CSV table of C-alpha atoms in Angstrom, one decimal:
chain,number,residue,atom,x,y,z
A,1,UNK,CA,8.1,21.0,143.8
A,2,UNK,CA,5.1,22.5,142.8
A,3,UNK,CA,3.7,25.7,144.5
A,4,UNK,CA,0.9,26.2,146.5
A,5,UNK,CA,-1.7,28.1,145.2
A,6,UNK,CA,-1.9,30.9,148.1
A,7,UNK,CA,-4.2,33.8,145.8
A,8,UNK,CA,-5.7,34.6,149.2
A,9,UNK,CA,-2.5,34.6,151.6
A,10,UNK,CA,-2.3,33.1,155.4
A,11,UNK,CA,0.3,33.4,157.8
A,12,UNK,CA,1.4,30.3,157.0
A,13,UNK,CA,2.9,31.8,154.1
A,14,UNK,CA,4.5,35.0,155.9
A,15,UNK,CA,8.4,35.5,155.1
A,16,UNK,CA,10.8,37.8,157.7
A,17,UNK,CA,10.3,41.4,156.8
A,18,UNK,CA,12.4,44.6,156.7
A,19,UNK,CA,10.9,48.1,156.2
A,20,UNK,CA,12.2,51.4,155.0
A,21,UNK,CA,10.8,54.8,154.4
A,22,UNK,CA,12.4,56.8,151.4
A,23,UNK,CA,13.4,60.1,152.5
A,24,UNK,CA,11.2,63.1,150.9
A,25,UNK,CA,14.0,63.8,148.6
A,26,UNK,CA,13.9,60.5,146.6
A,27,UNK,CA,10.4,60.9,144.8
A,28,UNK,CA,10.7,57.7,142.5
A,29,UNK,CA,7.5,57.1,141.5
A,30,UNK,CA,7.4,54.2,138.8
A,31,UNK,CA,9.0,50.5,139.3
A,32,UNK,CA,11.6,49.6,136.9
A,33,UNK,CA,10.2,46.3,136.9
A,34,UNK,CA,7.0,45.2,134.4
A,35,UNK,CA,5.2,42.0,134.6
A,36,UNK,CA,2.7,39.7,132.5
A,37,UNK,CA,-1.4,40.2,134.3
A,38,UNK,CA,-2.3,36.8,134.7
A,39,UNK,CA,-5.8,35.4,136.4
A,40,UNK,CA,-4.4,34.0,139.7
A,41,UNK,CA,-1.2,33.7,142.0
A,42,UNK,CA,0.9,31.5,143.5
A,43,UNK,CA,3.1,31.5,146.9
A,44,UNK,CA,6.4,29.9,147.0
A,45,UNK,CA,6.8,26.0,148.3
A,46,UNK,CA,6.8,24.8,151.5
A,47,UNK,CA,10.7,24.4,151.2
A,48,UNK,CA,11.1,27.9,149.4
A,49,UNK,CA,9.1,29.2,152.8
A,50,UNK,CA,11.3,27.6,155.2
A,51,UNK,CA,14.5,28.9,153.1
A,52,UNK,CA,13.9,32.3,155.1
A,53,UNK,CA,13.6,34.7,152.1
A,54,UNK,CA,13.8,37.8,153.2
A,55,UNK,CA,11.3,40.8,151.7
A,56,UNK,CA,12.5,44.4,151.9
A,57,UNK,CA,9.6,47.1,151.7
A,58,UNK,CA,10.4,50.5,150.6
A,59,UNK,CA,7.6,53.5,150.9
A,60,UNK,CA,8.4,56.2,148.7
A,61,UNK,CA,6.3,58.9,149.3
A,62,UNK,CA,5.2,60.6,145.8
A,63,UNK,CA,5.8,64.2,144.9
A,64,UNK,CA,2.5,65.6,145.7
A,65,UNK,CA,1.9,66.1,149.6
A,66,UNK,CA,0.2,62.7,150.0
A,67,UNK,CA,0.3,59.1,148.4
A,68,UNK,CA,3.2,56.9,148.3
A,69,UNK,CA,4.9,54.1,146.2
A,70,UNK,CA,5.3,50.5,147.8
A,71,UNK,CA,8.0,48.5,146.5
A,72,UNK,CA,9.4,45.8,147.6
A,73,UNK,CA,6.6,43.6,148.7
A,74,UNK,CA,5.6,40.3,147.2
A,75,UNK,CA,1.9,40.4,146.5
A,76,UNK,CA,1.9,36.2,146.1
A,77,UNK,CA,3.3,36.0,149.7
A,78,UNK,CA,1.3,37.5,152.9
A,79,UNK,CA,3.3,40.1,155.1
A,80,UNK,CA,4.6,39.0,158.6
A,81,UNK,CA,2.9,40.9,161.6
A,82,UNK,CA,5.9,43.6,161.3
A,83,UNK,CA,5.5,44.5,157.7
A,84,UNK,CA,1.5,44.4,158.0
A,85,UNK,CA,1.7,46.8,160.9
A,86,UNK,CA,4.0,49.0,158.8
A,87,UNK,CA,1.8,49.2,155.8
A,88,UNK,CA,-1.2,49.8,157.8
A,89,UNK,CA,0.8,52.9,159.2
A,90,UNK,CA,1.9,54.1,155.7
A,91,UNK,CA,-2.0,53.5,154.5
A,92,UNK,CA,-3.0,56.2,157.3
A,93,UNK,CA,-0.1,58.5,157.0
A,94,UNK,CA,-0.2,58.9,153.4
A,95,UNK,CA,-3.8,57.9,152.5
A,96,UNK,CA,-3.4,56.3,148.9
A,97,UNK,CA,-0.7,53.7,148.4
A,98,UNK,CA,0.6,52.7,145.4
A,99,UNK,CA,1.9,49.2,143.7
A,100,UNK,CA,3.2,48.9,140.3
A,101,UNK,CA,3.7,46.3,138.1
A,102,UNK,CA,2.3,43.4,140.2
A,103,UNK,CA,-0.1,40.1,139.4
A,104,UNK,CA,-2.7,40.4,141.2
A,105,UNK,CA,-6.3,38.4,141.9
A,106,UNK,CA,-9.3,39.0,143.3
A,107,UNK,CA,-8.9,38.0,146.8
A,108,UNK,CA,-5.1,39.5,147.3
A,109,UNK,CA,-6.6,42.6,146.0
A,110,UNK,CA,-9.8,42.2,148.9
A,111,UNK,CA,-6.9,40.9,151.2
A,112,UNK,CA,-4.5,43.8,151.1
A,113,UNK,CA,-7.7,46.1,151.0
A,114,UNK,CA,-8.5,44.5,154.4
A,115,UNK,CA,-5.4,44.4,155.4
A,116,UNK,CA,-4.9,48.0,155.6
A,117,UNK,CA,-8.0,49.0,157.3
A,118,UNK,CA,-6.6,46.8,160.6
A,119,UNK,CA,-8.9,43.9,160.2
A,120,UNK,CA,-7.8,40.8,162.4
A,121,UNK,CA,-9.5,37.8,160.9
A,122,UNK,CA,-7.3,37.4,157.4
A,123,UNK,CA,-8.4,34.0,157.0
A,124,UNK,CA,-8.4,32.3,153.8
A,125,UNK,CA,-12.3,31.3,154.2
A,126,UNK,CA,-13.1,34.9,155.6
A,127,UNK,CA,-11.1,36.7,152.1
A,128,UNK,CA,-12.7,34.5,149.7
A,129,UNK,CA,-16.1,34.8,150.9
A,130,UNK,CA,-15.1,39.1,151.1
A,131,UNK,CA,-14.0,38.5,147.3
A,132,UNK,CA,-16.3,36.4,146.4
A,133,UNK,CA,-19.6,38.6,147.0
A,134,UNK,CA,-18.0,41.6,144.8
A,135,UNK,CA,-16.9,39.7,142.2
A,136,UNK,CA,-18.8,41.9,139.4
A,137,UNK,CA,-17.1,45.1,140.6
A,138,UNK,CA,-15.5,46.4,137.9
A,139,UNK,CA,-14.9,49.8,136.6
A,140,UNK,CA,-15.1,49.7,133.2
A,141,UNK,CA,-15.5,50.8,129.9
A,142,UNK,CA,-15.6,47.6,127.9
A,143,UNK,CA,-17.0,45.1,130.6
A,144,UNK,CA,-21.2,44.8,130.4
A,145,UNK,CA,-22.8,46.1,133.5
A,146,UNK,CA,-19.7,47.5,134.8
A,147,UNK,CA,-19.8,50.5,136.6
A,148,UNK,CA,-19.2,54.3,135.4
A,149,UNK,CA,-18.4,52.9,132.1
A,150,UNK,CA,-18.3,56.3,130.3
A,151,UNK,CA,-18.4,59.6,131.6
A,152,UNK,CA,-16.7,61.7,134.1
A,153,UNK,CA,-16.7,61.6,137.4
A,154,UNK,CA,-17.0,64.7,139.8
A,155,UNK,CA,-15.2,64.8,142.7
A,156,UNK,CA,-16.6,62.8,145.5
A,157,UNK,CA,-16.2,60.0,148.1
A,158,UNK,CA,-17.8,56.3,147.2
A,159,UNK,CA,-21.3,56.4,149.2
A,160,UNK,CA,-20.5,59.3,151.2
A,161,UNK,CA,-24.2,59.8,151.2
A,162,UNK,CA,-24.9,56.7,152.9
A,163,UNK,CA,-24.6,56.3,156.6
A,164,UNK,CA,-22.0,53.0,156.1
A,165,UNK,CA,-19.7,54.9,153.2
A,166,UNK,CA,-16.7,52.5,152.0
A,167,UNK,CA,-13.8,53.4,154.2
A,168,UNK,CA,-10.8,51.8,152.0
A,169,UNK,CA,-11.3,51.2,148.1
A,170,UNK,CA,-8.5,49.7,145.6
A,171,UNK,CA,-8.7,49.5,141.8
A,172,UNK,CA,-6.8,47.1,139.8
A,173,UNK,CA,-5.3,47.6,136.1
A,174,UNK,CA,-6.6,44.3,134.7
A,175,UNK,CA,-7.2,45.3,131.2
A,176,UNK,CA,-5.5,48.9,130.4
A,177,UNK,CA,-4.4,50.0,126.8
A,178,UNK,CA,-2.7,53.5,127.1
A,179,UNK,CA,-3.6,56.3,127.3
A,180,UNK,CA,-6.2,55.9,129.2
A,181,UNK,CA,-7.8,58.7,131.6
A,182,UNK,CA,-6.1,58.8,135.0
A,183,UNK,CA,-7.7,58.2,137.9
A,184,UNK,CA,-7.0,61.9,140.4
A,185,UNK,CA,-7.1,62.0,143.9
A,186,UNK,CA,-7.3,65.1,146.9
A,187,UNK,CA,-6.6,64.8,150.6
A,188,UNK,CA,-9.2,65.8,152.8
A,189,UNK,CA,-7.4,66.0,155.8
A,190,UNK,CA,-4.6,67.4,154.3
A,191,UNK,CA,-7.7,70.5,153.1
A,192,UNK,CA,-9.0,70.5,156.0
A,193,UNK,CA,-5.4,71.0,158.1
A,194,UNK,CA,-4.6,73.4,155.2
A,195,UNK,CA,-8.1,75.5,155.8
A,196,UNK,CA,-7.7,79.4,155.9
A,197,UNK,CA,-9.1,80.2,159.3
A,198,UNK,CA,-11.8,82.7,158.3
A,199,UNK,CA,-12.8,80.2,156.1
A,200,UNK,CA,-12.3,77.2,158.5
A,201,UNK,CA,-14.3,78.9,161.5
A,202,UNK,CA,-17.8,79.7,159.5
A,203,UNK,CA,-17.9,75.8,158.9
A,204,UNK,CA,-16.3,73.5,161.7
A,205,UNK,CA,-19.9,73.4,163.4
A,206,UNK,CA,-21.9,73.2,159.9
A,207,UNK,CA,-23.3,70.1,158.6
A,208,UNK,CA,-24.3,69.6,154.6
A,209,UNK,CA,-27.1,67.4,153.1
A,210,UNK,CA,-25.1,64.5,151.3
A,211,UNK,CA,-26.9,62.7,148.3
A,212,UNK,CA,-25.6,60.9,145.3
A,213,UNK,CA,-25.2,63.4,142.8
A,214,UNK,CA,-23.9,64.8,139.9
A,215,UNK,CA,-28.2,65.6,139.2
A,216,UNK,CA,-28.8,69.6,139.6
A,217,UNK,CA,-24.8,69.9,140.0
A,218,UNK,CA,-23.7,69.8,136.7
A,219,UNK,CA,-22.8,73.7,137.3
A,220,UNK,CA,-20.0,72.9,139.2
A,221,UNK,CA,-18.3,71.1,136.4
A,222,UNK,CA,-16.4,74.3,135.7
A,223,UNK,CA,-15.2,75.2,131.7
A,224,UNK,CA,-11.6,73.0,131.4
A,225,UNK,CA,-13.3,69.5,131.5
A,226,UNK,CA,-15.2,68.0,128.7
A,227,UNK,CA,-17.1,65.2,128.6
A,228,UNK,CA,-20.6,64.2,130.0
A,229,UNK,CA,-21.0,63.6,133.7
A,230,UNK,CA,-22.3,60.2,134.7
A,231,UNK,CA,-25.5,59.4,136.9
A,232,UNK,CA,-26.1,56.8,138.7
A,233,UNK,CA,-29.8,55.7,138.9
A,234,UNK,CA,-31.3,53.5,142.1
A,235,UNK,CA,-34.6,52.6,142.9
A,236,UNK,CA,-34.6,54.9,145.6
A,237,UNK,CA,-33.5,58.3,147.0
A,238,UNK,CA,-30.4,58.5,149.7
A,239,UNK,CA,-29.2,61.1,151.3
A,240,UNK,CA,-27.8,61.8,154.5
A,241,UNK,CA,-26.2,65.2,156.6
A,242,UNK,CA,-23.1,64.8,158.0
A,243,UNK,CA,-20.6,67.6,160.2
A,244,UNK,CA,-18.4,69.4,157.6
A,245,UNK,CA,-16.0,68.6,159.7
A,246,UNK,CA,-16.0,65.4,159.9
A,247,UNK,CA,-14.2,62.5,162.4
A,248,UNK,CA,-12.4,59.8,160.9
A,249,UNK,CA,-13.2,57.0,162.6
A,250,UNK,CA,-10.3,55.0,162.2
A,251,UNK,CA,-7.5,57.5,162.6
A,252,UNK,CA,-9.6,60.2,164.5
A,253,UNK,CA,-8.1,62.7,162.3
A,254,UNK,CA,-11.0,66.1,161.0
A,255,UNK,CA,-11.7,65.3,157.5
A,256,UNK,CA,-13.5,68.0,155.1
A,257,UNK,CA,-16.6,65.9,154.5
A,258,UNK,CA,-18.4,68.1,151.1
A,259,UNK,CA,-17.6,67.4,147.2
A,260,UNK,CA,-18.4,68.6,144.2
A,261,UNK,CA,-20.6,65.8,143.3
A,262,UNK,CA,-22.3,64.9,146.3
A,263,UNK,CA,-23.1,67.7,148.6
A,264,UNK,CA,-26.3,69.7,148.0
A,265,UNK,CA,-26.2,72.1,150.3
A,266,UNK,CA,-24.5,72.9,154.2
A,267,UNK,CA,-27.7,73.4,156.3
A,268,UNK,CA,-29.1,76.7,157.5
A,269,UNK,CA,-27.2,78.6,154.7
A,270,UNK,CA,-29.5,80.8,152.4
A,271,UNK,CA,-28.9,78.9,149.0
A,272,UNK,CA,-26.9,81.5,147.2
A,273,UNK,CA,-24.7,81.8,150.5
A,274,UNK,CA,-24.3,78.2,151.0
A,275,UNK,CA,-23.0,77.3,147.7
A,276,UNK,CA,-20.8,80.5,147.5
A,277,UNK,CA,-19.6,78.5,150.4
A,278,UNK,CA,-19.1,75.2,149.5
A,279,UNK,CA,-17.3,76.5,146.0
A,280,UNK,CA,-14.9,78.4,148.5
A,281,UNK,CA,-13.8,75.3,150.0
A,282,UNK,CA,-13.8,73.6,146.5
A,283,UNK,CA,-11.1,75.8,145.4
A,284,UNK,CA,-9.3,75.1,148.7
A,285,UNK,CA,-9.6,71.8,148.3
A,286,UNK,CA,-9.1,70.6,144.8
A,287,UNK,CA,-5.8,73.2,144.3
A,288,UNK,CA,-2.9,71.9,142.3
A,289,UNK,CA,-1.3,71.6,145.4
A,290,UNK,CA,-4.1,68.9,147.4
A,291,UNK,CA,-4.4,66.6,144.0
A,292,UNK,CA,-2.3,63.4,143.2
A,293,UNK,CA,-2.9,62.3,139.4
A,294,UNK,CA,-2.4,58.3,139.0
A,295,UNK,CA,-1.7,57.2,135.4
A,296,UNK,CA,-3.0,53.8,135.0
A,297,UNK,CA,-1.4,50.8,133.1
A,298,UNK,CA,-2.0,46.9,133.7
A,299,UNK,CA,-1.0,45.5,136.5
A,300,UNK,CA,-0.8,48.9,138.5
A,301,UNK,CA,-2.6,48.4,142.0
A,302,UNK,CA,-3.9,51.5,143.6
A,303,UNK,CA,-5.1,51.4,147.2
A,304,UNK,CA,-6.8,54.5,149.2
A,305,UNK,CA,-8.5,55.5,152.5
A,306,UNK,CA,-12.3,56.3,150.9
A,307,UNK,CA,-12.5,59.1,153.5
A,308,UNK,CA,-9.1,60.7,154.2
A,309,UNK,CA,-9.1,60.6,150.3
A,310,UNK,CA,-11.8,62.3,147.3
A,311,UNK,CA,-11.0,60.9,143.6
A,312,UNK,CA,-12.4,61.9,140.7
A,313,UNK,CA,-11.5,61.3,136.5
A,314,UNK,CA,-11.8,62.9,133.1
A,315,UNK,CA,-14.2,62.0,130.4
A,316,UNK,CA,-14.2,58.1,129.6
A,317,UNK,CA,-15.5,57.2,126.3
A,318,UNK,CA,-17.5,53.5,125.7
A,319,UNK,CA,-15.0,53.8,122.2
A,320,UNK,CA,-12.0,54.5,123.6
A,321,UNK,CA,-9.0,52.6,124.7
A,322,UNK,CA,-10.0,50.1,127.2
A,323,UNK,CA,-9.7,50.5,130.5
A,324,UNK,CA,-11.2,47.7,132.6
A,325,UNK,CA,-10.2,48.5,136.6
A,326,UNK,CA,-11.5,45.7,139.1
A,327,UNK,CA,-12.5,47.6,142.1
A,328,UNK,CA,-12.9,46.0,145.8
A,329,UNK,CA,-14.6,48.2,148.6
A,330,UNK,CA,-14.4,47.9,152.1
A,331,UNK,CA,-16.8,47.4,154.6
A,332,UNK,CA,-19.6,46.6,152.4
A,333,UNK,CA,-22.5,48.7,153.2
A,334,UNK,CA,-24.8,46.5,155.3
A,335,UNK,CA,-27.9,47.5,152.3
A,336,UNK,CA,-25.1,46.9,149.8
A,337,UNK,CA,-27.3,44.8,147.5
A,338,UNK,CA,-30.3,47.2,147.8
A,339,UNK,CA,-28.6,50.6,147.5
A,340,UNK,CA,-26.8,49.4,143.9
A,341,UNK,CA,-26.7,51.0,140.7
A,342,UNK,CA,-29.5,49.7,138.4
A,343,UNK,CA,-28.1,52.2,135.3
A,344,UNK,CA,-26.3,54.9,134.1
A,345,UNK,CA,-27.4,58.3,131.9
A,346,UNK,CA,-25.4,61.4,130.8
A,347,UNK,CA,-25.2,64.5,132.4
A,348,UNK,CA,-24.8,66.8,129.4
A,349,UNK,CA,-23.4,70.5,130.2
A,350,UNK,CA,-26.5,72.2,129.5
A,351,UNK,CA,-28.1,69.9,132.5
């Protein structure tokens, strides 16, 4: 019997689940397994369905004090209401998950992204029409009009200064030739729990002016990364000012809400005080110790709560090896269309 194409999953296609958390000791953080990246996915038959396979999920948290490995699930088949509750619970405890070696399309990719957020309506209608309206999103350096095709990226949160930022974001290894620059990651909760309490008390009632950056930051770079920053530029300016301590509004948990890219300045600070400031809790922030490094190859899926989470890269050059990740953001903005990227110029150090 043929299978049926399931590339965006329903529960028609959920199989009995069983969940496990590794213990902290066992830090495995690489599947043994590899496999081909192909354009779409299949579920099993009807028949195979009815069989009763059974999926075992493993979350292995990573070394670093946040992030974790999935293994174990079946990215062709859709989780039963156990194992979907379980990831969602990993997703907010650890705040970037991990899948390796997986084929993966568009709308699994939006579905899973969805999935972990706590949206209801998984319908196959509702993720294809999701998929289907950010089907240019790419992050690449190789694909035309792709986004932040060369450059490197600051630390910073995807539209934090917007009032409807992305809350969960997941990039795909379609098209990876290693090495390639990894993609890093810091935990703002995680900073903000972690906050020295002199530090911690002349902030938690600031707020900062948010804007999209790197322009006028480029002094922040610091004098161990190379490359050009990237700019995006837009028709028009955004900016926004938000609590430096800010509420997740999902888990509830105090997030640090400044990076290195995006905040100007925290309001009612002289300017000299303000950014002596904000580079204070920089250094807190973006320690060894707060900062999970992904190295990418194809078919590596990485998925991580926008807000809980900052990412940032190295330099990315239009010559390099290519490395083509399809990205999938969620909620889109409701001015999604209007607040996009038109272009990109350098940000050279002397900027």
């Amino acid at each position: 019997m043929l299978a049926q194409s399931c590339a965006s999953p329903s529960p028609r296609c959920s199989v009995a689940s069983r969940i496990s958390v590794s213990p902290a000791q066992s830090r495995s953080c690489r599947s043994a397994a590899t496999a081909p990246v192909a354009e779409s996915t299949t579920c099993p038959s009807r028949g195979e369905r009815e069989g009763g396979a059974v999926l075992t999920l493993h979350i292995t948290p990573l070394a670093a004090a946040f992030g974790a490995e999935v293994h174990g699930l079946d990215p062709t088949v859709a989780p039963d209401e156990e194992a979907r509750g379980e990831l969602r619970t990993a997703f907010d405890n650890f705040g970037v998950l991990i899948l390796r070696d997986h084929v993966v399309d568009r709308r699994m990719q939006t579905y899973l992204t969805e999935l972990v957020r706590g949206e209801e309506d998984l319908s196959d209608e509702k993720i294809a029409t999701d998929a289907a309206r950010q089907s240019s999103f790419y992050i690449s350096n190789r694909i035309e009009d792709a986004a932040a095709p060369f450059g490197r990226l600051m630390w910073h949160s995807d539209g934090m200064w917007s009032d409807h930022p992305f809350e969960v974001i997941s990039l795909y290894g379609e098209a990876v030739e290693p090495p390639v620059p990894p993609t890093r990651f810091a935990s703002t909760t995680r900073a903000w729990n972690t906050l020295p309490s002199r530090l911690r008390a002349r902030v938690e009632h600031a707020s900062a002016l948010q804007v999209p950056g790197p322009e006028n930051f480029a002094h922040r770079r610091g004098s161990d990364e190379d490359g050009d920053l990237v700019q995006p530029v837009r028709d028009k300016d955004y900016s926004v000012t938000k609590p430096v301590a800010s509420r997740h509004p999902r888990t509830g948990r105090t997030i640090l809400f400044v990076s290195q890219q995006m905040t100007s300045h925290i309001d009612g600070v002289p300017s000299e005080e303000s950014e002596e400031l904000l580079n204070a809790l920089f250094e807190h922030m973006y320690a060894a110790d707060n900062v999970v490094e992904h190295e990418w190859r194809e078919g590596d899926l990485v998925v991580w709560d926008n807000l809980a989470c900052q990412h940032a890269r190295p330099d990315v050059k239009l010559d390099s090896s290519v490395r083509t990740l399809r990205k999938v953001g969620w909620p889109l903005p409701p001015m999604a269309d209007k607040q996009a990227v038109g272009s990109y110029r350098r940000i050279g150090a002397s900027q």
